[in-house]
Coordinates of C-alpha atoms in Angstrom, one line a residue:
Chain D
X1 CA -0.2 -0.1 0.0
X2 CA 1.3 3.6 -0.4
X3 CA -0.1 7.0 0.2
X4 CA -1.2 7.7 -3.9
X5 CA -3.9 4.7 -2.0
X6 CA -6.1 8.1 -1.3
X7 CA -7.5 10.1 1.6
X8 CA -8.4 7.0 3.5
X9 CA -4.8 5.8 3.8
X10 CA -2.8 8.7 4.4
X11 CA -5.8 9.8 7.4
X12 CA -4.7 6.2 9.0
X13 CA -1.1 6.3 8.5
X14 CA -1.4 9.6 11.0
X15 CA -3.8 8.4 13.2
X16 CA -1.2 5.1 13.5
X17 CA 1.5 7.5 13.5
X18 CA 0.0 9.4 16.7
X19 CA -0.6 5.9 17.7
X20 CA 3.2 5.4 17.5
X21 CA 4.7 8.6 19.0
X22 CA 2.2 7.7 21.9
X23 CA 3.9 4.7 22.5
X24 CA 7.3 5.7 22.2
X25 CA 6.5 8.7 24.6
X26 CA 4.7 6.6 27.6
X27 CA 6.3 3.3 27.1
X28 CA 3.8 1.0 27.5
X29 CA 0.8 -0.2 25.8
X30 CA -2.2 0.6 28.2
X31 CA -1.1 4.4 29.4
X32 CA -0.4 5.0 25.7
X33 CA -4.7 3.5 25.4
X34 CA -5.3 6.2 28.2
X35 CA -3.5 9.2 26.9
X36 CA -5.0 8.3 23.7
X37 CA -9.0 7.9 25.1
X38 CA -9.0 4.8 23.1
X39 CA -9.1 0.6 24.6
X40 CA -5.3 -0.8 23.9
X41 CA -6.8 -3.4 21.0
X42 CA -7.7 -1.2 18.4
X43 CA -4.6 1.2 19.3
X44 CA -1.3 -2.7 18.8
X45 CA -4.1 -3.6 15.4
X46 CA -2.7 -0.3 14.8
X47 CA 1.1 -0.2 15.5
X48 CA 0.9 -3.8 13.9
X49 CA -0.7 -2.0 10.3
X50 CA 1.8 0.5 10.2
X51 CA 4.4 -1.6 11.4
X52 CA 3.0 -3.5 8.2
X53 CA 2.4 -0.8 6.0
X54 CA 6.9 0.7 7.0
X55 CA 8.2 -2.3 6.6
X56 CA 9.9 -1.9 9.9
X57 CA 9.6 -2.9 13.5
X58 CA 9.0 -0.2 15.6
X59 CA 9.0 -1.6 19.2
X60 CA 10.6 -4.6 21.1
X61 CA 7.3 -5.9 23.3
X62 CA 8.2 -8.5 26.2
X63 CA 6.8 -9.6 29.7
X64 CA 9.2 -6.8 30.6
X65 CA 7.7 -4.0 28.8
X66 CA 8.0 -2.0 25.5
X67 CA 10.9 -1.0 23.6
X68 CA 12.0 1.1 21.0
X69 CA 13.8 -0.8 17.9
X70 CA 16.8 1.3 16.0
X71 CA 14.9 1.4 13.3
X72 CA 12.0 3.4 15.6
X73 CA 14.8 5.7 17.1
X74 CA 15.3 6.6 14.3
X75 CA 11.3 6.8 12.6
X76 CA 10.2 9.3 15.9
X77 CA 11.4 12.8 14.7
X78 CA 10.0 12.6 11.5
X79 CA 6.8 11.2 12.4
X80 CA 6.5 13.4 15.3
X81 CA 7.4 16.5 12.8
X82 CA 3.9 15.3 10.8
X83 CA 2.2 14.6 13.7
X84 CA 2.6 18.2 14.7
X85 CA 2.3 19.8 11.4
X86 CA -1.5 17.9 11.0
X87 CA -2.5 19.3 14.4
X88 CA -1.2 22.7 13.5
X89 CA -3.1 22.1 9.8
X90 CA -6.5 21.5 12.2
X91 CA -5.9 24.6 14.8
X92 CA -5.7 26.9 12.0
X93 CA -9.2 25.3 9.9
X94 CA -10.4 24.8 13.3
X95 CA -9.9 29.1 13.5
X96 CA -10.6 30.1 9.8
X97 CA -14.4 28.1 10.4
X98 CA -16.2 31.0 11.2
X99 CA -18.4 31.3 14.3
X100 CA -17.8 28.5 17.3
X101 CA -19.8 25.2 17.5
X102 CA -20.2 23.7 20.7
X103 CA -19.9 20.0 20.0
X104 CA -22.0 17.8 21.9
X105 CA -22.9 14.4 22.2
X106 CA -26.4 13.1 23.3
X107 CA -26.8 9.2 23.7
X108 CA -28.6 7.1 21.5
X109 CA -31.0 6.5 24.8
X110 CA -31.9 9.8 25.2
X111 CA -36.2 10.0 23.7
X112 CA -37.8 12.7 22.9
X113 CA -35.5 14.3 25.4
X114 CA -33.1 14.7 22.7
X115 CA -34.4 18.0 21.1
X116 CA -35.1 19.3 24.4
X117 CA -32.1 19.3 24.7
X118 CA -30.8 20.8 21.7
X119 CA -33.6 23.5 21.2
X120 CA -32.2 24.2 25.6
X121 CA -28.6 24.9 24.2
X122 CA -29.4 26.2 20.7
X123 CA -32.3 29.1 21.8
X124 CA -32.3 32.7 22.6
X125 CA -30.9 32.0 26.1
X126 CA -29.1 29.4 25.5
X127 CA -25.4 29.3 24.8
X128 CA -25.8 29.6 20.9
X129 CA -24.9 27.3 18.1
X130 CA -24.0 23.9 18.1
X131 CA -24.0 21.0 17.0
X132 CA -25.1 17.2 18.4
X133 CA -24.0 14.2 18.0
X134 CA -25.8 10.9 18.6
X135 CA -24.5 7.8 19.8
X136 CA -24.1 5.6 22.3
X137 CA -22.5 6.1 25.2
X138 CA -19.4 4.2 24.5
X139 CA -18.7 6.2 21.8
X140 CA -19.2 9.3 23.1
X141 CA -17.2 8.7 26.0
X142 CA -14.3 7.8 23.3
X143 CA -14.8 11.3 21.8
X144 CA -14.3 13.2 25.0
X145 CA -11.2 11.9 25.0
X146 CA -10.2 12.3 21.6
X147 CA -11.5 15.7 22.0
X148 CA -14.0 15.0 18.9
X149 CA -16.6 16.0 22.0
X150 CA -16.6 19.1 24.0
X151 CA -19.6 18.1 25.7
X152 CA -21.9 14.7 26.3
X153 CA -25.0 13.7 27.8
X154 CA -24.3 9.8 29.0
X155 CA -26.2 7.2 30.9
X156 CA -24.9 6.8 34.3
X157 CA -22.6 4.4 36.0
X158 CA -20.5 3.9 34.0
X159 CA -16.9 4.3 33.1
X160 CA -15.6 8.4 33.4
X161 CA -12.2 7.9 33.9
X162 CA -10.2 11.0 32.1
X163 CA -12.9 12.8 32.2
X164 CA -15.5 15.4 34.6
X165 CA -18.7 13.4 35.5
X166 CA -22.1 15.6 36.8
X167 CA -24.1 15.6 38.8
X168 CA -26.3 12.1 38.5
X169 CA -30.5 12.9 36.3
X170 CA -32.8 10.7 36.7
X171 CA -35.2 10.3 33.9
X172 CA -38.3 9.4 34.1
X173 CA -39.7 6.7 32.2
X174 CA -43.0 4.9 31.3
X175 CA -43.7 1.4 29.8
X176 CA -44.0 1.0 26.0
X177 CA -46.1 -1.7 24.3
X178 CA -47.9 -2.1 20.5
X179 CA -50.6 0.1 21.4
X180 CA -49.3 2.8 23.6
X181 CA -48.6 3.4 26.5
X182 CA -49.1 0.3 29.2
X183 CA -49.8 0.9 32.3
X184 CA -48.9 -2.7 34.5
X185 CA -46.3 -3.7 37.1
X186 CA -42.7 -4.7 35.0
X187 CA -43.5 -8.2 36.6
X188 CA -46.8 -8.8 34.5
X189 CA -44.9 -8.1 32.0
X190 CA -43.8 -11.7 29.2
X191 CA -42.4 -10.0 26.4
X192 CA -38.4 -8.9 26.4
X193 CA -37.7 -5.5 27.5
X194 CA -36.5 -2.8 23.8
X195 CA -33.1 -1.5 25.0
X196 CA -30.0 -0.3 22.5
X197 CA -27.3 -3.0 22.6
X198 CA -25.5 -2.6 26.1
X199 CA -21.9 -2.6 24.8
X200 CA -23.2 1.0 24.5
X201 CA -22.8 1.4 28.0
X202 CA -22.5 -2.5 30.1
X203 CA -22.5 -1.5 33.5
X204 CA -26.2 0.8 33.2
X205 CA -26.9 -2.2 30.9
X206 CA -26.8 -4.5 33.0
X207 CA -27.9 -2.3 35.6
X208 CA -31.3 -2.6 34.9
X209 CA -31.1 -6.0 33.8
X210 CA -30.8 -6.7 37.4
X211 CA -33.6 -4.0 38.0
X212 CA -35.7 -6.2 36.0
X213 CA -35.1 -9.0 37.2
X214 CA -35.7 -7.7 41.2
X215 CA -39.0 -6.4 39.7
X216 CA -40.4 -9.8 39.1
X217 CA -39.8 -9.7 35.1
X218 CA -37.5 -12.7 33.6
X219 CA -34.4 -10.4 33.1
X220 CA -34.7 -11.3 28.8
X221 CA -34.0 -7.9 26.5
X222 CA -33.9 -7.8 22.3
X223 CA -31.0 -5.1 21.7
X224 CA -31.2 -2.9 19.3
X225 CA -28.4 -0.4 18.6
X226 CA -31.0 2.3 16.4
X227 CA -33.9 3.7 17.5
X228 CA -36.3 3.6 14.6
X229 CA -35.5 -0.2 14.5
X230 CA -36.2 -0.4 18.3
X231 CA -40.1 1.4 18.1
X232 CA -40.5 -1.4 14.8
X233 CA -39.5 -4.1 17.2
X234 CA -42.2 -2.8 19.8
X235 CA -44.6 -2.1 17.5
X236 CA -44.4 -5.1 16.2
X237 CA -44.8 -6.3 20.3
X238 CA -41.7 -8.7 19.9
X239 CA -41.4 -6.3 23.0
X240 CA -41.6 -3.1 25.2
X241 CA -40.1 -0.3 25.6
X242 CA -38.6 1.5 28.6
X243 CA -38.9 5.0 27.2
X244 CA -38.7 8.7 28.5
X245 CA -40.1 11.6 27.5
X246 CA -39.9 15.4 28.3
X247 CA -44.1 15.6 30.2
X248 CA -45.3 12.3 30.3
X249 CA -46.7 10.8 33.2
X250 CA -43.9 8.1 34.8
X251 CA -45.8 5.4 36.0
X252 CA -44.8 3.9 39.3
X253 CA -42.1 1.1 40.1
X254 CA -39.8 1.6 37.4
X255 CA -36.3 2.4 36.8
X256 CA -35.4 5.5 35.9
X257 CA -32.4 6.7 32.8
X258 CA -29.8 7.3 35.1
X259 CA -27.9 9.9 32.4
X260 CA -25.0 12.6 33.5
X261 CA -23.3 15.4 31.7
X262 CA -19.7 14.0 31.3
X263 CA -17.1 17.0 30.0
X264 CA -14.0 16.5 29.2
X265 CA -11.2 16.9 31.9
X266 CA -10.4 20.8 32.5
X267 CA -6.7 20.6 30.6
X268 CA -8.1 18.9 27.8
X269 CA -10.8 21.5 26.8
X270 CA -11.6 24.6 24.4
X271 CA -10.8 27.1 26.1
X272 CA -13.2 29.1 22.8
X273 CA -15.9 27.2 23.6
X274 CA -18.1 27.6 27.1
X275 CA -17.8 24.1 29.2
X276 CA -19.5 25.7 32.0
X277 CA -22.6 26.7 30.4
X278 CA -23.5 23.8 28.2
X279 CA -23.3 21.6 31.0
X280 CA -26.0 24.0 32.7
X281 CA -28.0 25.1 30.1
X282 CA -28.2 20.3 29.4
X283 CA -28.7 19.7 33.4
X284 CA -31.4 22.7 32.6
X285 CA -33.2 20.8 30.3
X286 CA -32.9 17.4 31.5
X287 CA -34.6 18.6 35.0
X288 CA -37.8 20.3 33.8
Chain E
X1 CA 1.9 -15.0 23.8
X2 CA 3.6 -11.3 24.0
X3 CA 2.8 -9.6 27.5
X4 CA 0.4 -7.3 25.5
X5 CA -1.5 -9.5 24.3
X6 CA -2.7 -10.8 28.5
X7 CA -3.3 -7.1 28.5
X8 CA -4.8 -6.0 26.0
X9 CA -8.2 -9.4 27.4
X10 CA -7.6 -8.5 31.0
X11 CA -8.4 -4.7 29.9
X12 CA -11.4 -6.2 27.6
X13 CA -13.1 -8.4 30.6
X14 CA -12.6 -5.4 32.9
X15 CA -14.4 -2.7 30.1
X16 CA -17.3 -5.7 30.3
X17 CA -17.1 -5.9 33.9
X18 CA -17.3 -2.0 34.7
X19 CA -14.5 -1.5 36.5
X20 CA -11.3 0.0 37.4
X21 CA -8.0 -2.7 38.0
X22 CA -5.3 -2.7 39.0
X23 CA -3.7 -6.1 38.6
X24 CA -0.2 -7.7 39.4
X25 CA 0.4 -11.4 39.2
X26 CA 4.5 -12.9 39.8
X27 CA 4.9 -16.7 39.5
X28 CA 6.7 -18.1 43.1
X29 CA 9.2 -19.9 41.8
X30 CA 13.2 -19.2 42.5
X31 CA 14.4 -17.6 39.7
X32 CA 16.2 -15.0 40.2
X33 CA 13.4 -12.5 37.5
X34 CA 10.3 -13.7 38.3
X35 CA 8.0 -13.8 35.4
X36 CA 5.4 -10.8 36.4
X37 CA 2.2 -9.7 34.5
X38 CA 0.7 -5.7 35.1
X39 CA -2.2 -3.9 34.8
X40 CA -1.0 -0.6 36.6
X41 CA -0.1 -2.5 39.5
X42 CA 2.3 0.1 40.8
X43 CA -1.0 2.3 41.2
X44 CA -2.2 3.2 44.9
X45 CA -5.1 1.6 46.1
X46 CA -7.0 2.1 49.1
X47 CA -7.3 -1.5 50.5
X48 CA -10.4 -1.9 52.8
X49 CA -10.2 -5.2 54.5
X50 CA -7.6 -6.1 52.8
X51 CA -5.3 -3.9 55.4
X52 CA -5.6 -7.2 57.0
X53 CA -2.7 -9.7 54.6
X54 CA -0.2 -7.4 55.8
X55 CA -1.2 -7.1 59.2
X56 CA -1.4 -11.0 59.4
X57 CA 2.7 -10.5 57.6
X58 CA 4.5 -8.2 60.4
X59 CA 2.3 -10.9 63.4
X60 CA 4.0 -13.6 62.3
X61 CA 7.2 -11.8 62.0
X62 CA 6.7 -10.8 65.4
X63 CA 6.2 -13.6 66.9
X64 CA 9.4 -15.4 64.9
X65 CA 11.1 -12.2 65.7
X66 CA 10.1 -13.6 69.7
X67 CA 8.6 -9.8 70.3
X68 CA 4.6 -11.6 70.6
X69 CA 3.9 -14.9 71.7
X70 CA 1.3 -16.8 69.0
X71 CA -0.9 -17.6 71.6
X72 CA -1.0 -14.1 73.6
X73 CA -4.7 -13.4 75.0
X74 CA -6.9 -11.4 72.4
X75 CA -9.0 -9.9 74.5
X76 CA -12.6 -9.1 72.4
X77 CA -15.5 -7.9 75.1
X78 CA -18.3 -7.5 73.2
X79 CA -18.3 -3.6 74.7
X80 CA -15.7 -1.8 72.6
X81 CA -14.8 -4.9 69.7
X82 CA -15.7 -3.8 66.4
X83 CA -19.1 -5.0 65.0
X84 CA -19.1 -6.8 61.7
X85 CA -21.4 -9.5 60.0
X86 CA -19.2 -11.9 61.1
X87 CA -17.1 -13.7 62.8
X88 CA -16.5 -12.5 66.5
X89 CA -18.0 -9.4 65.1
X90 CA -20.9 -11.1 65.1
X91 CA -21.4 -12.6 68.4
X92 CA -23.3 -11.4 71.5
X93 CA -20.5 -12.3 74.8
X94 CA -17.7 -11.0 75.5
X95 CA -15.0 -13.6 74.2
X96 CA -11.4 -14.4 74.1
X97 CA -9.1 -16.0 71.7
X98 CA -5.0 -16.9 71.5
X99 CA -3.9 -14.6 68.8
X100 CA -3.6 -17.1 66.8
X101 CA -7.1 -17.9 66.7
X102 CA -6.8 -14.5 66.2
X103 CA -5.5 -13.8 62.5
X104 CA -7.2 -17.1 61.8
X105 CA -10.5 -15.6 61.7
X106 CA -9.7 -12.2 60.8
X107 CA -8.7 -13.9 57.5
X108 CA -10.6 -17.2 57.1
X109 CA -13.9 -15.4 57.4
X110 CA -12.6 -11.1 57.3
X111 CA -13.3 -10.7 61.3
X112 CA -13.6 -7.1 62.3
X113 CA -13.0 -7.7 65.7
X114 CA -10.5 -9.7 65.0
X115 CA -8.7 -7.1 62.9
X116 CA -9.1 -4.5 64.9
X117 CA -7.6 -6.1 68.2
X118 CA -4.8 -7.3 65.8
X119 CA -4.1 -4.3 64.7
X120 CA -4.1 -2.6 68.6
X121 CA -1.9 -5.7 69.3
X122 CA 0.9 -4.8 66.8
X123 CA 0.4 -1.3 67.3
X124 CA -0.5 0.8 64.4
X125 CA 3.2 2.5 64.3
X126 CA 5.4 -0.8 64.6
X127 CA 2.9 -2.9 62.1
X128 CA 4.0 0.5 59.0
X129 CA 7.7 0.1 59.9
X130 CA 7.5 -2.9 59.9
X131 CA 5.6 -3.4 56.2
X132 CA 8.8 -0.5 55.4
X133 CA 11.6 -2.5 56.6
X134 CA 9.7 -5.3 54.8
X135 CA 10.2 -3.9 51.5
X136 CA 6.2 -2.2 51.1
X137 CA 6.9 1.1 51.2
X138 CA 4.3 2.2 49.6
X139 CA 1.8 -0.5 51.5
X140 CA 0.6 1.7 54.2
X141 CA -2.3 1.0 57.1
X142 CA -4.4 4.1 58.4
X143 CA -6.0 2.6 60.8
X144 CA -8.2 -0.2 61.2
X145 CA -12.3 -1.1 60.2
X146 CA -13.7 0.4 63.0
X147 CA -12.7 3.2 62.4
X148 CA -13.2 3.9 58.9
X149 CA -16.5 3.2 59.9
X150 CA -16.6 6.4 62.2
X151 CA -15.0 8.8 60.2
X152 CA -17.3 8.2 56.9
X153 CA -20.4 8.7 59.2
X154 CA -18.7 11.4 60.1
X155 CA -18.0 13.2 56.5
X156 CA -21.3 10.9 55.3
X157 CA -23.4 12.8 57.7
X158 CA -24.4 12.8 61.4
X159 CA -27.8 11.3 60.2
X160 CA -25.8 8.9 58.9
X161 CA -26.6 4.9 60.2
X162 CA -26.3 2.5 57.1
X163 CA -23.1 3.8 55.5
X164 CA -23.6 1.0 53.2
X165 CA -27.2 2.1 51.7
X166 CA -25.9 5.7 50.9
X167 CA -22.3 4.4 49.5
X168 CA -24.7 1.7 47.1
X169 CA -27.7 4.6 46.4
X170 CA -27.3 4.1 42.3
X171 CA -28.6 7.7 41.9
X172 CA -26.1 9.1 42.9
X173 CA -22.4 9.2 42.3
X174 CA -21.3 9.0 45.8
X175 CA -17.4 9.0 46.7
X176 CA -16.3 8.5 50.2
X177 CA -12.2 9.9 51.1
X178 CA -12.9 5.8 52.5
X179 CA -12.1 5.2 48.6
X180 CA -9.0 7.5 48.0
X181 CA -5.1 5.6 48.7
X182 CA -3.8 9.0 50.0
X183 CA -6.3 8.7 53.2
X184 CA -7.7 5.7 54.1
X185 CA -5.1 2.1 54.1
X186 CA -3.4 1.7 51.0
X187 CA -1.0 -0.5 48.3
X188 CA 0.1 -1.5 45.8
X189 CA -1.1 -4.1 43.3
X190 CA 2.8 -5.5 42.9
X191 CA 3.3 -5.1 46.8
X192 CA 0.1 -6.7 48.2
X193 CA 1.7 -9.8 45.7
X194 CA 5.5 -8.6 47.0
X195 CA 3.3 -9.5 50.8
X196 CA 2.7 -12.5 49.3
X197 CA 5.9 -13.5 48.1
X198 CA 7.5 -13.3 51.8
X199 CA 4.5 -15.3 53.4
X200 CA 5.4 -18.2 51.0
X201 CA 8.6 -17.5 51.9
X202 CA 9.2 -18.0 55.1
X203 CA 9.3 -21.2 56.8
X204 CA 8.0 -20.1 61.1
X205 CA 5.2 -21.9 62.3
X206 CA 3.6 -18.7 62.3
X207 CA 3.3 -17.5 59.0
X208 CA 2.1 -21.2 58.3
X209 CA -0.7 -20.0 60.2
X210 CA -1.2 -17.8 58.1
X211 CA -2.0 -19.5 55.3
X212 CA -3.3 -22.1 56.7
X213 CA -5.6 -19.3 57.2
X214 CA -6.9 -17.7 53.4
X215 CA -6.7 -21.6 52.0
X216 CA -9.9 -21.7 54.6
X217 CA -11.0 -18.6 53.3
X218 CA -14.9 -18.5 53.4
X219 CA -15.8 -17.0 50.1
X220 CA -15.1 -18.4 46.1
X221 CA -17.0 -16.1 44.4
X222 CA -13.5 -13.7 43.1
X223 CA -10.6 -14.8 42.6
X224 CA -11.4 -18.6 43.4
X225 CA -14.3 -18.3 40.7
X226 CA -11.7 -19.0 38.5
X227 CA -10.3 -21.7 39.4
X228 CA -13.4 -24.2 39.9
X229 CA -10.8 -26.7 40.7
X230 CA -11.9 -29.3 43.7
X231 CA -7.5 -30.2 43.4
X232 CA -6.3 -26.1 43.5
X233 CA -6.0 -24.8 46.2
X234 CA -6.4 -20.8 46.4
X235 CA -5.2 -18.9 49.7
X236 CA -6.9 -15.6 49.5
X237 CA -8.2 -13.0 51.2
X238 CA -10.5 -10.0 49.9
X239 CA -11.5 -6.8 50.9
X240 CA -14.6 -4.9 50.1
X241 CA -15.5 -1.7 50.1
X242 CA -18.4 0.2 48.8
X243 CA -17.3 0.3 44.8
X244 CA -13.3 -1.3 45.7
X245 CA -14.0 -5.5 45.7
X246 CA -10.3 -6.6 45.9
X247 CA -8.5 -10.2 46.4
X248 CA -4.6 -11.5 46.7
X249 CA -4.2 -15.0 46.4
X250 CA -1.6 -17.6 45.5
X251 CA -3.0 -19.7 44.1
X252 CA -1.5 -23.4 44.0
X253 CA -1.6 -26.0 41.1
X254 CA -0.8 -29.4 42.2
X255 CA 3.1 -29.7 40.7
X256 CA 3.2 -26.0 39.8
X257 CA 5.4 -23.0 41.2
X258 CA 2.3 -21.2 43.3
X259 CA 1.2 -18.0 41.9
X260 CA 0.5 -14.9 43.7
X261 CA -2.6 -12.4 42.3
X262 CA -3.0 -9.3 43.3
X263 CA -7.0 -8.0 41.7
X264 CA -7.7 -4.6 42.8
X265 CA -11.0 -3.2 41.1
X266 CA -13.3 0.1 41.7
X267 CA -16.9 -0.5 40.0
X268 CA -19.1 1.9 38.1
X269 CA -21.6 0.8 39.3
X270 CA -22.4 1.6 43.3
X271 CA -24.8 -1.7 44.0
X272 CA -23.4 -4.7 47.4
X273 CA -24.0 -7.0 45.3
X274 CA -22.5 -7.9 41.8
X275 CA -21.7 -10.9 41.0
X276 CA -20.6 -10.3 37.8
X277 CA -17.7 -8.0 39.2
X278 CA -17.2 -10.6 41.8
X279 CA -16.2 -13.4 38.5
X280 CA -14.9 -11.3 36.5
X281 CA -11.7 -10.4 38.8
X282 CA -11.6 -14.7 39.0
X283 CA -12.5 -14.2 34.8
X284 CA -8.6 -11.7 35.5
X285 CA -7.1 -13.8 38.2
X286 CA -7.7 -16.6 35.4
X287 CA -6.3 -14.6 32.3
X288 CA -2.7 -13.6 34.5
X289 CA -1.8 -16.4 36.2
X290 CA -2.3 -19.0 32.8
X291 CA 0.2 -17.0 31.8
X292 CA 2.9 -17.6 34.4
X293 CA 1.9 -21.5 35.2
X294 CA 4.6 -23.3 35.4
X295 CA 5.5 -27.3 36.0
X296 CA 7.5 -28.2 39.4
X297 CA 10.5 -30.0 37.8
X298 CA 10.2 -27.8 34.6
X299 CA 14.0 -26.6 33.0
X300 CA 14.0 -22.5 32.2

């Protein structure tokens, strides 16, 4: 493969060079992954791909740790120069791009709260221009760590190491069946619950399943990442959903949807963005 | 198998279980450079009841040195001793044990009454000086279980009569200074393994008493769950407080070198009963121990 293979290859090369530099600086795959805000498997695979691409081994790895090879030592300087240049380019482009837009992540579980949260940010009294992004909590947390988001609302509980989590907000929920809201206790629901995939936030998912069982439901779930797919499954009678939306009357005995506003660590924040203002506006919108 | 691969798998298990993990494992063979697996094993962590393990080592060393007696009386009057869910801590009447029986209850069922009485017997300053001299200077016992719980009550509010219930509230992210290695009794995964290495290297009956009691530990839901084999002996000591779940253990397969492993976890879920996390500790320990297993007569 050569750089001539196109934009994707160049992007991969820059990404993998960032990995190389991070591992070289920390001498530790785990710490480098933490610094990059990613997990270790993609980091290891990225470094391996780079080694294949360059045709040289960059690191010696054994039980005692990670060391730069001679070739790795020679290539570290040029790699650093490329990575720094790419970051400068993006910084400059960002400054040329007009007014600041806050990048706001909203987990795909928020249902009817999603537009409410967006309006609260973009409306007359809100902080201004925002670019919303809806995804699973796992993705949003990774993007906060990578610096690709300025703030996010994610499911709680989940691992927020390296980030700053706000207070837990419990959004009231009600059961939704094929014909609309269901006013029955969970123990009498004999169908599975339609939920986002467990991988989006494993501890929150496990907590929900435990709560279902505690209430007398059998804990079966149907996982689907796409909210429209979940709505289709409910409408088809394959399962029921725990729905949350502003203004809807909560049914008793149901667990709230627990979420929290999460910000990057103070030193990782973009100075031109009002992070505290964004967080306050989001929390206020969700507590209505 | 490369070191990076094992650590990748440990990360995967930890992410799936929703825990932050620090782990260290070392094969207890005769090599000068013992084979190890490490995941952030030098980060200090609040250890909860795991403090009873270095306390047991110091007690045994002091007995071996003649400073304390194996059968010194350990009075545990019903008023004044630390209550707890197990052992003498859950009894109603006055008890007097020998020190070594107190050590056995402290290790086998994490008896809080015995733990605090033995901490008084050894003395906190003498204990910490001993640990520093024994090569585990970052293993610090700041207070026993009774004092730790009194501090949490003051910290969480005077009206709090059930600290555990407050810490387990799923609607809040409650923290306590007792989760903080800078304020609580603390150690690192590597140093907890070092304590086990020393315990397994000594030949005095006091150290044998400690090792035996650890094999009799009442719970097998953590590291023990990773080794569900009737012929494998797990000598373990757990530590639990709120979101903290720990265990340090020596895993003994027949005809193989023992392997010491310490798994220190902090869960993001606050509930008191998280069998998935306990099982993940077994999985983490098994993953680390498996790459270190070696028959005793295997040439290096």
